[in-house]
Every structure is written in C-alpha cells, then in structure tokens.
Coordinates of C-alpha atoms and ligand atoms in Angstrom, one line a residue:
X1 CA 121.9 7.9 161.3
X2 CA 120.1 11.1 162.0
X3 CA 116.9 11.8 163.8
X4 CA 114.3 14.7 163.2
X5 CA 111.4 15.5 164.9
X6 CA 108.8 15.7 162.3
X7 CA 106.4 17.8 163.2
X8 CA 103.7 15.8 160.7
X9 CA 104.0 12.9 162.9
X10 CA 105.2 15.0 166.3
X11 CA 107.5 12.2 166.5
X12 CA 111.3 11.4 166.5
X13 CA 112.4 10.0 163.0
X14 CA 114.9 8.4 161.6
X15 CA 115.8 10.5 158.6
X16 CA 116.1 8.6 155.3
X17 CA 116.5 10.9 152.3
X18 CA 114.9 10.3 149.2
X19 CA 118.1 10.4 147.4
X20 CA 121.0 10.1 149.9
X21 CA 123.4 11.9 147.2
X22 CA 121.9 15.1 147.8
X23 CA 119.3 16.1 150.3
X24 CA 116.5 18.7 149.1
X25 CA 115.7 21.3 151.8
X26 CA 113.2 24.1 151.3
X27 CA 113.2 26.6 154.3
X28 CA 110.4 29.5 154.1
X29 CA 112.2 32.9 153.4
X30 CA 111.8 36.5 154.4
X31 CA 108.6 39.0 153.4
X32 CA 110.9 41.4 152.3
X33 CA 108.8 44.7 153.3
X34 CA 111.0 45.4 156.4
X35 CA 114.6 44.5 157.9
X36 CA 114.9 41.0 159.3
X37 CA 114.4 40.9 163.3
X38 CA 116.7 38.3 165.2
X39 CA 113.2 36.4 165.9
X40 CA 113.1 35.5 162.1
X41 CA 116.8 35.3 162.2
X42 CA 116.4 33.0 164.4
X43 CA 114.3 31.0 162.4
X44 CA 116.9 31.1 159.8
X45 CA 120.1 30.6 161.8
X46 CA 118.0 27.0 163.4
X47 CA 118.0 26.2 159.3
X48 CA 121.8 26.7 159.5
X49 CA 122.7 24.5 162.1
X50 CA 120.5 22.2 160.4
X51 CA 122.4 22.5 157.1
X52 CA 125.3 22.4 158.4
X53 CA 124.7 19.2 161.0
X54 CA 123.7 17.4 157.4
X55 CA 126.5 18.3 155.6
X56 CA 128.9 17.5 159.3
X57 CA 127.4 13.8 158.3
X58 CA 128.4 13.8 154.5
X59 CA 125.5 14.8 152.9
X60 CA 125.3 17.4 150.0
X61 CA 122.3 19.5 150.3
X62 CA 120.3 21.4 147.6
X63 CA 119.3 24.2 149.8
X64 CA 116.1 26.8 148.4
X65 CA 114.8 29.4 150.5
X66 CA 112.2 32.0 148.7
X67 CA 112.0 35.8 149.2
X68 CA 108.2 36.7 149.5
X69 CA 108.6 39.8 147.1
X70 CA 104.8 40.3 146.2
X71 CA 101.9 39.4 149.2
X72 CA 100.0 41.8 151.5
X73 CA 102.3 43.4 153.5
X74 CA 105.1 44.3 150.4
X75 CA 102.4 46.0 148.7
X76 CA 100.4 47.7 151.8
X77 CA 104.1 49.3 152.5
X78 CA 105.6 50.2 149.3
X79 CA 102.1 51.9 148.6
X80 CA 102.6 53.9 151.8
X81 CA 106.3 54.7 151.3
X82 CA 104.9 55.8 147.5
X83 CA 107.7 53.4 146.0
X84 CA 107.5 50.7 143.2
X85 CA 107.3 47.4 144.5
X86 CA 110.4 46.7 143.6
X87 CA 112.3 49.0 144.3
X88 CA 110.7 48.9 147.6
X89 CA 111.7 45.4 148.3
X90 CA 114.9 45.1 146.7
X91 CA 116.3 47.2 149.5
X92 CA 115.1 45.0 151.9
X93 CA 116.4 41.8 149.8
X94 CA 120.0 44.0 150.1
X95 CA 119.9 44.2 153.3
X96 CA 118.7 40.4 154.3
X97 CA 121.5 39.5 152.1
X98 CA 124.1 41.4 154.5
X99 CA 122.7 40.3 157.4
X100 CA 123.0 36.7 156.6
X101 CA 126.8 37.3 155.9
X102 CA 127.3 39.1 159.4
X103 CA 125.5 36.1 161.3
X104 CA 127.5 33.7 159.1
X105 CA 124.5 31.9 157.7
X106 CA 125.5 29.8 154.5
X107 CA 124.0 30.5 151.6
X108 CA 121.2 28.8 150.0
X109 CA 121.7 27.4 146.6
X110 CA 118.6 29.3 145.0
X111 CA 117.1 32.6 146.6
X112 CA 113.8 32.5 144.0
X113 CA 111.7 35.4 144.4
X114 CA 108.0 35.4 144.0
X115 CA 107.5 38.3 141.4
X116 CA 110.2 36.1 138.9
X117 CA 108.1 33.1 139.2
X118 CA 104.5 34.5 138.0
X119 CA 103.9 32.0 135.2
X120 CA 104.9 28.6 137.7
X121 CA 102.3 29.8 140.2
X122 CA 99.8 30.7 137.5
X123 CA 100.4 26.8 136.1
X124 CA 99.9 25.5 139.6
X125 CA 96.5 27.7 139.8
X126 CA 96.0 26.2 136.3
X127 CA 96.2 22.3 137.2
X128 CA 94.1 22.6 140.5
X129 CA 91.5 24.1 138.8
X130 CA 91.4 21.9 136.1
X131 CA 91.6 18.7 138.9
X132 CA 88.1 20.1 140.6
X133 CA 90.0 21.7 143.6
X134 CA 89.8 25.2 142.9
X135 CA 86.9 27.6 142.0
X136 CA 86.5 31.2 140.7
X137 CA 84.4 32.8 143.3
X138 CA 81.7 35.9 142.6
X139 CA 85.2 38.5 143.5
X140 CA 87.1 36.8 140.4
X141 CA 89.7 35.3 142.9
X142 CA 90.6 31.8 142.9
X143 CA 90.3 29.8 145.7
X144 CA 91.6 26.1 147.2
X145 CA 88.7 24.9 148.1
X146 CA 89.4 23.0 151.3
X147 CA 86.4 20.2 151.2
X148 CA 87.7 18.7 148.5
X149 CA 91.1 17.5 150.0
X150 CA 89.6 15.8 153.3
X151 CA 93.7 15.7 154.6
X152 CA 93.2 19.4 154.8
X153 CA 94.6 20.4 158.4
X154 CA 96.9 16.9 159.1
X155 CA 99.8 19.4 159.8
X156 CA 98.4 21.4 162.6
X157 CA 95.7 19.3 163.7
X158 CA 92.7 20.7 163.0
X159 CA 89.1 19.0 163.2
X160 CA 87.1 18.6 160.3
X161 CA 84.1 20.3 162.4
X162 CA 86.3 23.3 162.9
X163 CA 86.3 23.5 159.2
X164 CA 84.3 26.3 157.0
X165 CA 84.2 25.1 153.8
X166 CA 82.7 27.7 151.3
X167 CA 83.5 30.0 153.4
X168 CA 86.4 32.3 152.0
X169 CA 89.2 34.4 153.1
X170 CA 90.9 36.6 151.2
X171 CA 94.0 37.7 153.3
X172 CA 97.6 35.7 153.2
X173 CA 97.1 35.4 157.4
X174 CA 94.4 34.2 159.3
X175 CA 94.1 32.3 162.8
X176 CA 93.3 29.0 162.9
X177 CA 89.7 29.8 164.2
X178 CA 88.6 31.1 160.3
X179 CA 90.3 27.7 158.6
X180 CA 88.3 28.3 155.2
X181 CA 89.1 28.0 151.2
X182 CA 91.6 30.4 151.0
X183 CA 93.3 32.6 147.8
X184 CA 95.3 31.1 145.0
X185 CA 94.9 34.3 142.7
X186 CA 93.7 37.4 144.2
X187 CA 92.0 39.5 141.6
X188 CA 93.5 42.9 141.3
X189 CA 91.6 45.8 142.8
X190 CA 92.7 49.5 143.9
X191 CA 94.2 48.6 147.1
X192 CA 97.3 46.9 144.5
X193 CA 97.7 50.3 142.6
X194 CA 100.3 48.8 139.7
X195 CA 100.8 45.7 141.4
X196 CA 99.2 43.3 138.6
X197 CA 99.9 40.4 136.2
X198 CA 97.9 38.8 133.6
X199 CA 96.5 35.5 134.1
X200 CA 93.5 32.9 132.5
X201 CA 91.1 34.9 134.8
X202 CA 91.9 38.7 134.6
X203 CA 94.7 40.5 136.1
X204 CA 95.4 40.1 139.8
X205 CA 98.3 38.6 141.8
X206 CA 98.8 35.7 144.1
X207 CA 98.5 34.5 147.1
X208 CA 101.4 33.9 149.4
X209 CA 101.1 30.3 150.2
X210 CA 101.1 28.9 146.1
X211 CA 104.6 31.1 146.1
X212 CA 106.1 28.1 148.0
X213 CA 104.3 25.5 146.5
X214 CA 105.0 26.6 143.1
X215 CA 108.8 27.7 143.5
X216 CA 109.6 24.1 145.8
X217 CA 108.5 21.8 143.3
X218 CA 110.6 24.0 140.3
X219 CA 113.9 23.7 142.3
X220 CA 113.1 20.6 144.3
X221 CA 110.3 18.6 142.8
X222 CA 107.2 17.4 143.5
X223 CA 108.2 15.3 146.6
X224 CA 111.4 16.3 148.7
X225 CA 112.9 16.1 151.2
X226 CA 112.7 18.2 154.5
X227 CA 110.8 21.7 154.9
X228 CA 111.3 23.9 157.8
X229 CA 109.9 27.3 158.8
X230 CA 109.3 29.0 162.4
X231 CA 105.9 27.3 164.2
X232 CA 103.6 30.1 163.4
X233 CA 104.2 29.2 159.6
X234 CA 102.7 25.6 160.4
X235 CA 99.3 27.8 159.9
X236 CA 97.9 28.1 157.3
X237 CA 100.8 28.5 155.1
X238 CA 102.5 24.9 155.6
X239 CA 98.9 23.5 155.9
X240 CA 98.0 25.3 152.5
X241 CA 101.2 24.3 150.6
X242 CA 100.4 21.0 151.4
X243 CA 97.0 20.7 150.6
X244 CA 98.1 22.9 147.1
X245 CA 101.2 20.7 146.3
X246 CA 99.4 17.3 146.9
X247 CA 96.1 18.3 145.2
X248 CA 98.1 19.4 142.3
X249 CA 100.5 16.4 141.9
X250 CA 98.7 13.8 143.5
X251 CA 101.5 12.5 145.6
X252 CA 103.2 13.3 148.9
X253 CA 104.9 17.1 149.5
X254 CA 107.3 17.1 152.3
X255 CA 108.9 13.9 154.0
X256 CA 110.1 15.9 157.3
X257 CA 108.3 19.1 158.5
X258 CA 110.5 20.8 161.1
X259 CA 109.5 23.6 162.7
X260 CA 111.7 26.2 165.0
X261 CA 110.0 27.8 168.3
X262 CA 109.8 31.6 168.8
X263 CA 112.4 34.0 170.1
X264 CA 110.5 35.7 172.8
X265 CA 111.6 39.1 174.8
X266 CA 109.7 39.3 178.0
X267 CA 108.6 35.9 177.4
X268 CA 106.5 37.2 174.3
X269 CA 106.9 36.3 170.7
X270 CA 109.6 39.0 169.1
X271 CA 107.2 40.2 166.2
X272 CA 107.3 43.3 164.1
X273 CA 103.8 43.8 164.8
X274 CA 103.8 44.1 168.6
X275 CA 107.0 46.6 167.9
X276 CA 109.2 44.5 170.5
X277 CA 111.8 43.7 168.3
X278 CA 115.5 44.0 167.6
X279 CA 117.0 43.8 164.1
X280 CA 120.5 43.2 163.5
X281 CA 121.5 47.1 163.0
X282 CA 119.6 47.7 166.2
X283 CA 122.3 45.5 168.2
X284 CA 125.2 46.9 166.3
X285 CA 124.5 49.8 166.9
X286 CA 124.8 49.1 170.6
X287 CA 128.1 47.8 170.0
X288 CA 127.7 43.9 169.3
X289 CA 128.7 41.7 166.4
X290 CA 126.8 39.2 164.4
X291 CA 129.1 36.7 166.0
X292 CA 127.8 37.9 169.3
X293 CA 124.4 37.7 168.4
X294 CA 125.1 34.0 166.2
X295 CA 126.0 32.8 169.3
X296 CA 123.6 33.5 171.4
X297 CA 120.5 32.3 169.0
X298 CA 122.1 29.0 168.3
X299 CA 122.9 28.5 172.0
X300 CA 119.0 26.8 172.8
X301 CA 117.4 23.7 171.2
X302 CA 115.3 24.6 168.3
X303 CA 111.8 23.1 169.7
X304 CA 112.1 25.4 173.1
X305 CA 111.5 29.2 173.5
X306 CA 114.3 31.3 173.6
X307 CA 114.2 34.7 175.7
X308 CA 116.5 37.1 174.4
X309 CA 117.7 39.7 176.8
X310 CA 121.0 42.3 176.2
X311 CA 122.4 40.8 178.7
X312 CA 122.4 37.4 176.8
X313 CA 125.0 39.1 174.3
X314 CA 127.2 40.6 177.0
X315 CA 127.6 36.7 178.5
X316 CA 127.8 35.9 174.5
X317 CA 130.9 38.5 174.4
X318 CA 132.6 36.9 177.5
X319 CA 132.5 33.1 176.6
X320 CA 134.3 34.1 173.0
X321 CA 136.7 36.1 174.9
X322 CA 137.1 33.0 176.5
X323 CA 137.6 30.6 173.4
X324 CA 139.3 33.1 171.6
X325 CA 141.8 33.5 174.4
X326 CA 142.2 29.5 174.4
X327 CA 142.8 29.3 170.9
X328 CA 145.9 32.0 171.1
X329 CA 147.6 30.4 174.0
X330 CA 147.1 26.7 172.0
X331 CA 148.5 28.3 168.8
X332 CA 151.4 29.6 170.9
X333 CA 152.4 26.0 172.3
X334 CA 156.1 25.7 171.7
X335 CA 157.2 22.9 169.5
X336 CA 157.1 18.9 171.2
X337 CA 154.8 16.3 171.0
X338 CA 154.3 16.4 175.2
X339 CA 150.6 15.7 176.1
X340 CA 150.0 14.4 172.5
X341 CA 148.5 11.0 173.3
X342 CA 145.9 12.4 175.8
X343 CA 145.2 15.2 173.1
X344 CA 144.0 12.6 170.8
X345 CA 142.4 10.7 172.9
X346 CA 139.9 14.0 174.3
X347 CA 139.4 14.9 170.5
X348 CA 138.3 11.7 169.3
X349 CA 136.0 11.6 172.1
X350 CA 134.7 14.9 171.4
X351 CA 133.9 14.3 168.3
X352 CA 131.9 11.0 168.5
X353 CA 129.7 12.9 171.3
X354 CA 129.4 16.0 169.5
X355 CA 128.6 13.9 166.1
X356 CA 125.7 12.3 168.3
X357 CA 124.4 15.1 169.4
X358 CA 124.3 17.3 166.2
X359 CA 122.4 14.0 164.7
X360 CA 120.0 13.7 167.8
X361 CA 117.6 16.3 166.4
X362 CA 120.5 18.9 166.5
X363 CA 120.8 18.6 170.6
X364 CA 122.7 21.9 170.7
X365 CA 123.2 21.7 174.2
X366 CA 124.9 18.2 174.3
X367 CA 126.5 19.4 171.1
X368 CA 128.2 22.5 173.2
X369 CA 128.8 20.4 176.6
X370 CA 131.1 18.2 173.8
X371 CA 132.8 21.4 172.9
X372 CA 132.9 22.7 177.1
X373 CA 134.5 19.8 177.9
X374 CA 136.8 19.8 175.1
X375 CA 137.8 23.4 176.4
X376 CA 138.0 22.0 179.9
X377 CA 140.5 19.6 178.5
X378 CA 142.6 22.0 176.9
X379 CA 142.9 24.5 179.5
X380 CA 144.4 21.7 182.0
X381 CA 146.6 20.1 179.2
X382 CA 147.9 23.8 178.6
X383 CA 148.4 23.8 182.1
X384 CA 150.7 20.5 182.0
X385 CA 152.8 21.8 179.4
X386 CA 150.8 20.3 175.8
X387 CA 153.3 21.5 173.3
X388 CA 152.2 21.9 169.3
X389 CA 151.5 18.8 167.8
X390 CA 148.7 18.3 170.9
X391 CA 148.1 21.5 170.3
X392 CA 147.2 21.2 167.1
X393 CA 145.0 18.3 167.3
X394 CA 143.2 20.1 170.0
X395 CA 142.9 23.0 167.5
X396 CA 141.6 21.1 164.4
X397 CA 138.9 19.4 166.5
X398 CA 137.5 22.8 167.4
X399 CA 138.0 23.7 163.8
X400 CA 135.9 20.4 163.2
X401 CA 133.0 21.5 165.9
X402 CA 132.9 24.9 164.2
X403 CA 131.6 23.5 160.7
X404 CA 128.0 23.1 162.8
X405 CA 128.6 26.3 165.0
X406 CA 130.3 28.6 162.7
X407 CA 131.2 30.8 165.9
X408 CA 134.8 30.1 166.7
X409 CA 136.7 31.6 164.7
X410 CA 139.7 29.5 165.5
X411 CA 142.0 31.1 162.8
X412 CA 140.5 34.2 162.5
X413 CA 141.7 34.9 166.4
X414 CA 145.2 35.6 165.5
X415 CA 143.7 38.9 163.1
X416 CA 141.9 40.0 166.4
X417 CA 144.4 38.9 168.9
X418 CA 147.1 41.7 168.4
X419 CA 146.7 43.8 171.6
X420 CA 147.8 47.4 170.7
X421 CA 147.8 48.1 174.3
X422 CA 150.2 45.6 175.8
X423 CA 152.8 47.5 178.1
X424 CA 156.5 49.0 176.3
X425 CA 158.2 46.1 178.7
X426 CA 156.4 43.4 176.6
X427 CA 156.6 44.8 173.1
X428 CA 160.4 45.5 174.3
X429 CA 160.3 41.5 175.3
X430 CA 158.5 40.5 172.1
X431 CA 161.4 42.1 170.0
X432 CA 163.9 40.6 172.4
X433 CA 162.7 37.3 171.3
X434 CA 162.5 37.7 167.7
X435 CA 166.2 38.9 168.0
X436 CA 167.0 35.9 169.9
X437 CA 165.2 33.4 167.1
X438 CA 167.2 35.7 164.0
X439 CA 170.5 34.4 166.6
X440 CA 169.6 31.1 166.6
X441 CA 169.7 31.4 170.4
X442 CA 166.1 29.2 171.2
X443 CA 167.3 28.6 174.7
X444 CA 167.0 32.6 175.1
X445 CA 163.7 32.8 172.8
X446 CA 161.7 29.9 174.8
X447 CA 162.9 31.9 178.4
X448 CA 161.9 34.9 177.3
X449 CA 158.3 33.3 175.8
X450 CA 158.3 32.1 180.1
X451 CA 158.9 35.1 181.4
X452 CA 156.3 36.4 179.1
X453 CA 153.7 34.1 180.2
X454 CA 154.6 35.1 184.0
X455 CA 153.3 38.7 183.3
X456 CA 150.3 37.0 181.9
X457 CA 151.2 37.6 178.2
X458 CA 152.0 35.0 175.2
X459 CA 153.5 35.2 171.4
X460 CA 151.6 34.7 168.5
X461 CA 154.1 33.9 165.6
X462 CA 152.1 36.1 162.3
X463 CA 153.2 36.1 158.4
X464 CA 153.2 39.7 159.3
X465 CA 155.5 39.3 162.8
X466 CA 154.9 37.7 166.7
X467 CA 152.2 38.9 167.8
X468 CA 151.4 39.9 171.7
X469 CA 148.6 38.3 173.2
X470 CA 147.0 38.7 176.6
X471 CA 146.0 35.7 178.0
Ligands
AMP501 P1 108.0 36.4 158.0 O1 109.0 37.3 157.3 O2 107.1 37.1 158.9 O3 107.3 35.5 157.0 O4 108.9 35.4 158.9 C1 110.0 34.8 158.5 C2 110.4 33.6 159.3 O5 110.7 34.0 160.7 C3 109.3 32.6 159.5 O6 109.8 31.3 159.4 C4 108.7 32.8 160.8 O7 108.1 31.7 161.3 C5 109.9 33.2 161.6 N1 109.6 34.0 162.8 C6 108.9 35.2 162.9 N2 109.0 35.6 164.2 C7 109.7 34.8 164.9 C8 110.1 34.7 166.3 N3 109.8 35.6 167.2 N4 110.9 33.7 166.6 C9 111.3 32.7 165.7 N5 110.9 32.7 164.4 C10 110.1 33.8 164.0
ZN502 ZN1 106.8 29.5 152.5

C-alpha cells in the first residue's frame, strides 16, 4: 500500500486509485518562453520518482503533463525577441524535450499544448458561464467569479475575509494577498500583437490556469487521480483549477494534491526572475552530466528544501565513480556460486526496505540507505571471494533499485569502463589472458585475472573484447 502526503488534507494518505488498472496523473508543465532551470527540473524529476515508485508497485500510469505555450510571459517575450509565438516557443519546447532525455525523466504519455487546445478551454469558459460562475466584466474578459464557489481557497488555506470578490485581476500571477475573480478569457488588446483566437465574446486568449483544467479533464477526465506541481503552483493556479474544474462539472477534481518544495541556491528559491539560476546547458558546460545533476536533485525528500551548490555535483561525480566502480568489479566475478546464499539473502532484504520506503511518500533517503547498505554488502562479499552467480543477484537488485532512481547505469558501466590509460604492462596482461582462455589454459587466465587485481586492475569480458578496468 502506498502513502501520499496530500497536500488538500496536509495529511499522510493511503493512496487508493480510482481505477487501480491505471493511475491518472496530471503534473503542471513548463511555460515554454525560456530554457528549463534545474529548480523546475526539479519539480519535474520529484514527478519522476513518483512515476516511477507507482509503476516499482505494479501500477500502469496514464501520465499528462501540459506545455504552457500561450500565457503572459510567452507572449511578453516572443514580442520582444520580434518572433511569432510559435516559433518562439517551439524552440523552447525542443529544448525541454532534450533536457528531459539527458536527466533521464520518462516520458509523459500526452505533452498537450495550450495553443492546440483553444476550443476545450473555450467550452470550459462556455459551461461556467452558463452555470452562474463566470461574468463578462466592463474590459470584455471573462472572469471566475470567486463568491460563488464558497470552497474557493481549501487548497492553500485562505480565509473567506481575505477574500475580494468583485474585485478582479487580470494577470496569470498574483500573491495570495490580491485573492480575487480572476481571468478565464482575456480579451485581446495591443500588448498581444497577433496573439488572438475567436471566441463567443470577441477575440482574445486565455488565461493560464483554465489551460489545465481544460486539457486534464480531455486526457484524464473530470475526476482523477493525483496532481502534482512545485508549492508555488498551489497559488492560485491549483486553487483556480479547482474552483474552475469543480464549478464546471460539479464533482470532485484531484484525489491527491502533491506538491514538491523549492530548490534554493543560497537558501533562496532558484527562479528565473531573481536571475540565480542554472539551466541544464549552464552545468554542462562546466563539465557535468545530466546523470550528475539527476543524482543530485533526487537525492532529498520532495517536501524539504534542497540547496544546490557546485559542489553538490562534484560529491554527485564521486559516489557514481563509486557505484560504477562496484558494478565492474561484480561483473568481473569469476564463475562459482561462493557467497551465493548470503547474496540472496542481502537482496531480498534490500528490496523489501527499499519497496517500503519508495511507498512511504517516496522516503528517498531510506530508499538510498537500502541501496548504501546493499553497496556496503557487496563490497565485503567481493572482498570474501562472491563469485558470478552472487554476483549476479547482487547485480540485478541494483538493476531492480534503479527502475525508481534511474541513475546507476548498471549495464551501461561496461561502455564507460574501458580505461584508455591503463599502463602497456596491463593491456600486455589483458592479452596474456585472452591467449590463455583461446588455450584453454583457465588455471593461467584466472592467475593472471589475480595478478591483475594486485596492481589494482580487473577484466571486463565485452562482445567487442576484455576490457581493463581500474578498480
Ligand atoms: P514554471 O515554468 O514557472 O511554470 O514552473 C514550472 C514548474 O517548476 C512548476 O511546477 C514550479 O512550481 C516549479 N518550480 C519553479 N521554480 C522552482 C524551484 N526553485 N524549485 C522547485 N520547483 C520550482
Ligand atoms: Zn497547471
């Protein structure tokens, strides 16, 4: 069974999907007017784990995430680069697309973007006017109008008192201190230069939070199952979806709300607007990987802060040194069953505390002390002579751990593992020993794999040819 910690409730939960064959998740996608920063990506990568930890228990998912390819910011900046909206954004949309495959993020099942999904949103706007809970205001926009759905602010706890209603706002953000009825359909003026589509009530475009709304229940229905986003997008836009989604079809939104903390650098939020942010290219361009950088934004529960620092990637670089390093001198166990029981035994156990924690609102750190010890295990049963079948066992439960990680590259090692500098006296060894196998002489192959070892080195046997590797 696993737990959530719903943020509508700010509770633990059991989580019981609506239809356990497949579990609906909607998480909140990129405005695509910029690159991605790791602070959104971290946002993202927290909805991987997530995936991932529900398919690690069995379950299928029907994952959505939107691109936010129309709103205020897309069309303030493509006006100011002088591009077409699309255009503008589709280089962005490239881009998030490439990053998602260098930090190893699954992919959704759906990527709908706004500016294809016009007429849904205009038939949301459509049914809560038609239900009393919109109004066309004295600017032709539409607004929600928040009076009229007295659960408005059950998400992020706002008072009634705090409440203007009446009072309107115009803009996709706000704060929480100037709650009001805010845009469905934002009338077109200058500002939007050829940004427009027709509607019932003139041309205009709309808002940001009825993307969601409209787009969730197309893909997922009127009710599903979990929605997540990072905790700044609890308000308004959660708050708004719901009070658009449940206004318009009269029956609950979201089951579980979950909501990722921010990445800070110098313990403040990572935000494009206070310009102290990394993308992805920034970091390669230093030198790192997406790996690197995977590893060290899953590392820290969802719900707490995360401060990222460079230095955080240089540890990231040294711990999969370490794994990989592991995984070569496992795969190069020579052929027995010695150390096999106790092998087992560690993996089994490794796996029912690892399966606990992933389903323990995704405990990442009891989820990696699982995987520590496992690696603690390994080393010492290396040390006692583990031969292959232990080996492998030990080796498939990593492979196991990294369905929820996607970080260790257990089998990937051996295409990074050939060390083009390893000394002429071990290549000279390494050939020794392939001439020895071709002989039939394994006595002479497994001493020379010893004396290997002694000068700290170990065989990896390729398609392609053994392979040195430094241990
Ligand atoms: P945006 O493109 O601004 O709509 O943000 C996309 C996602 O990234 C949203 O889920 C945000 O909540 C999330 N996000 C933005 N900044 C951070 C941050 N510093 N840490 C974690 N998540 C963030
Ligand atoms: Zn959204």
């Amino acid at each position: 069974m696993m737990k959530f910690f719903n943020t509508m409730g700010r509770t633990v939960e059991e989580f019981n999907p609506i239809n356990p064959a497949e579990v609906g998740l909607y998480t909140c996608g990129p405005t695509v007017y910029n690159f991605a920063h790791i602070g959104n990506f971290r946002a993202y990568l927290f909805e991987d784990i997530l995936k991932r930890s529900l398919e690690y228990n069995g379950y299928k998912v029907k994952h959505v995430m939107n691109l936010t390819d129309v709103d205020d910011k897309t069309i303030r900046d493509s006006q100011a680069a002088k591009i077409p909206l699309n255009d503008f954004t589709a280089k962005y949309k490239k881009a998030f697309f490439e990053d998602l495959d260098k930090l190893r993020i699954e992919r959704a099942d759906v990527y709908p973007e706004a500016t294809t999904h016009i007429p849904e949103m205009i038939d949301t706007i459509q049914t809560l006017l038609d239900k009393g809970y919109a109004y066309q205001s004295d600017d032709k926009c539409i607004y929600f109008s928040i009076d009229k759905f007295p659960e408005y602010g059950k998400l992020a706890k706002i008072d009634r008192e705090n409440q203007r209603a009446g009072v309107r706002i115009n803009t996709d953000e706000y704060a929480k201190d100037s709650v009001a009825d805010f845009a469905l359909w934002k009338a077109w003026d200058e500002k939007d230069g050829d940004v427009k589509w027709d509607s019932p009530w003139g041309e205009g475009r709309p808002g940001w939070h009825i993307e969601c709304s409209a787009m969730s229940m197309k893909y997922l229905g009127k009710t599903f199952d979990i929605h997540t986003g990072g905790v700044d997008n609890m308000f308004p836009h959660h708050e708004d979806e719901i009070a658009q989604s449940e206004s318009a079809n009269g029956c609950r939104f979201v089951n579980y709300w979950l909501h990722c903390e921010h990445l800070t650098i110098d313990k403040k939020k990572m935000s494009k607007s206070l310009g102290n942010f990394y993308t992805l290219r920034d970091l390669e361009a230093k030198g790192y990987s997406g790996r690197e950088v995977r590893w060290v934004l899953i590392g820290t529960h969802y719900r707490a802060k995360l401060n990222f620092s460079i230095g955080a990637l240089d540890s990231a670089r040294a711990a999969l040194a370490k794994f990989d390093n592991l995984f070569a001198r496992l795969k190069a166990a020579p052929a027995g069953d010695a150390k096999l029981a106790e092998a087992t035994e560690a993996a089994k156990a490794g796996k029912a505390a690892f399966t606990a924690a992933v389903s323990d609102d995704l405990n990442i750190s009891e989820a990696l002390s699982a995987l520590f010890v496992l690696v603690k295990t390994a080393g010492r049963l290396l040390a006692e002579g583990v031969q292959a079948s232990g080996a492998k066992v030990l080796l498939d439960q990593f492979r196991d751990f990294d369905k929820v990680f996607g970080v260790l590259d257990v089998d990937a090692v051996k295409e990074e593992a050939p060390a083009a500098d390893a000394p002429a006296e071990v290549l000279a060894l390494v050939a020794a020993r392939t001439e020895a196998k071709k002989a039939k002489d394994f006595a002479k192959a497994d001493a020379i794999r010893d004396q290997l070892k002694e000068m700290g080195w170990s065989v990896v046997d390729k398609a392609t040819g053994p392979v040195p590797v430094k241990l």
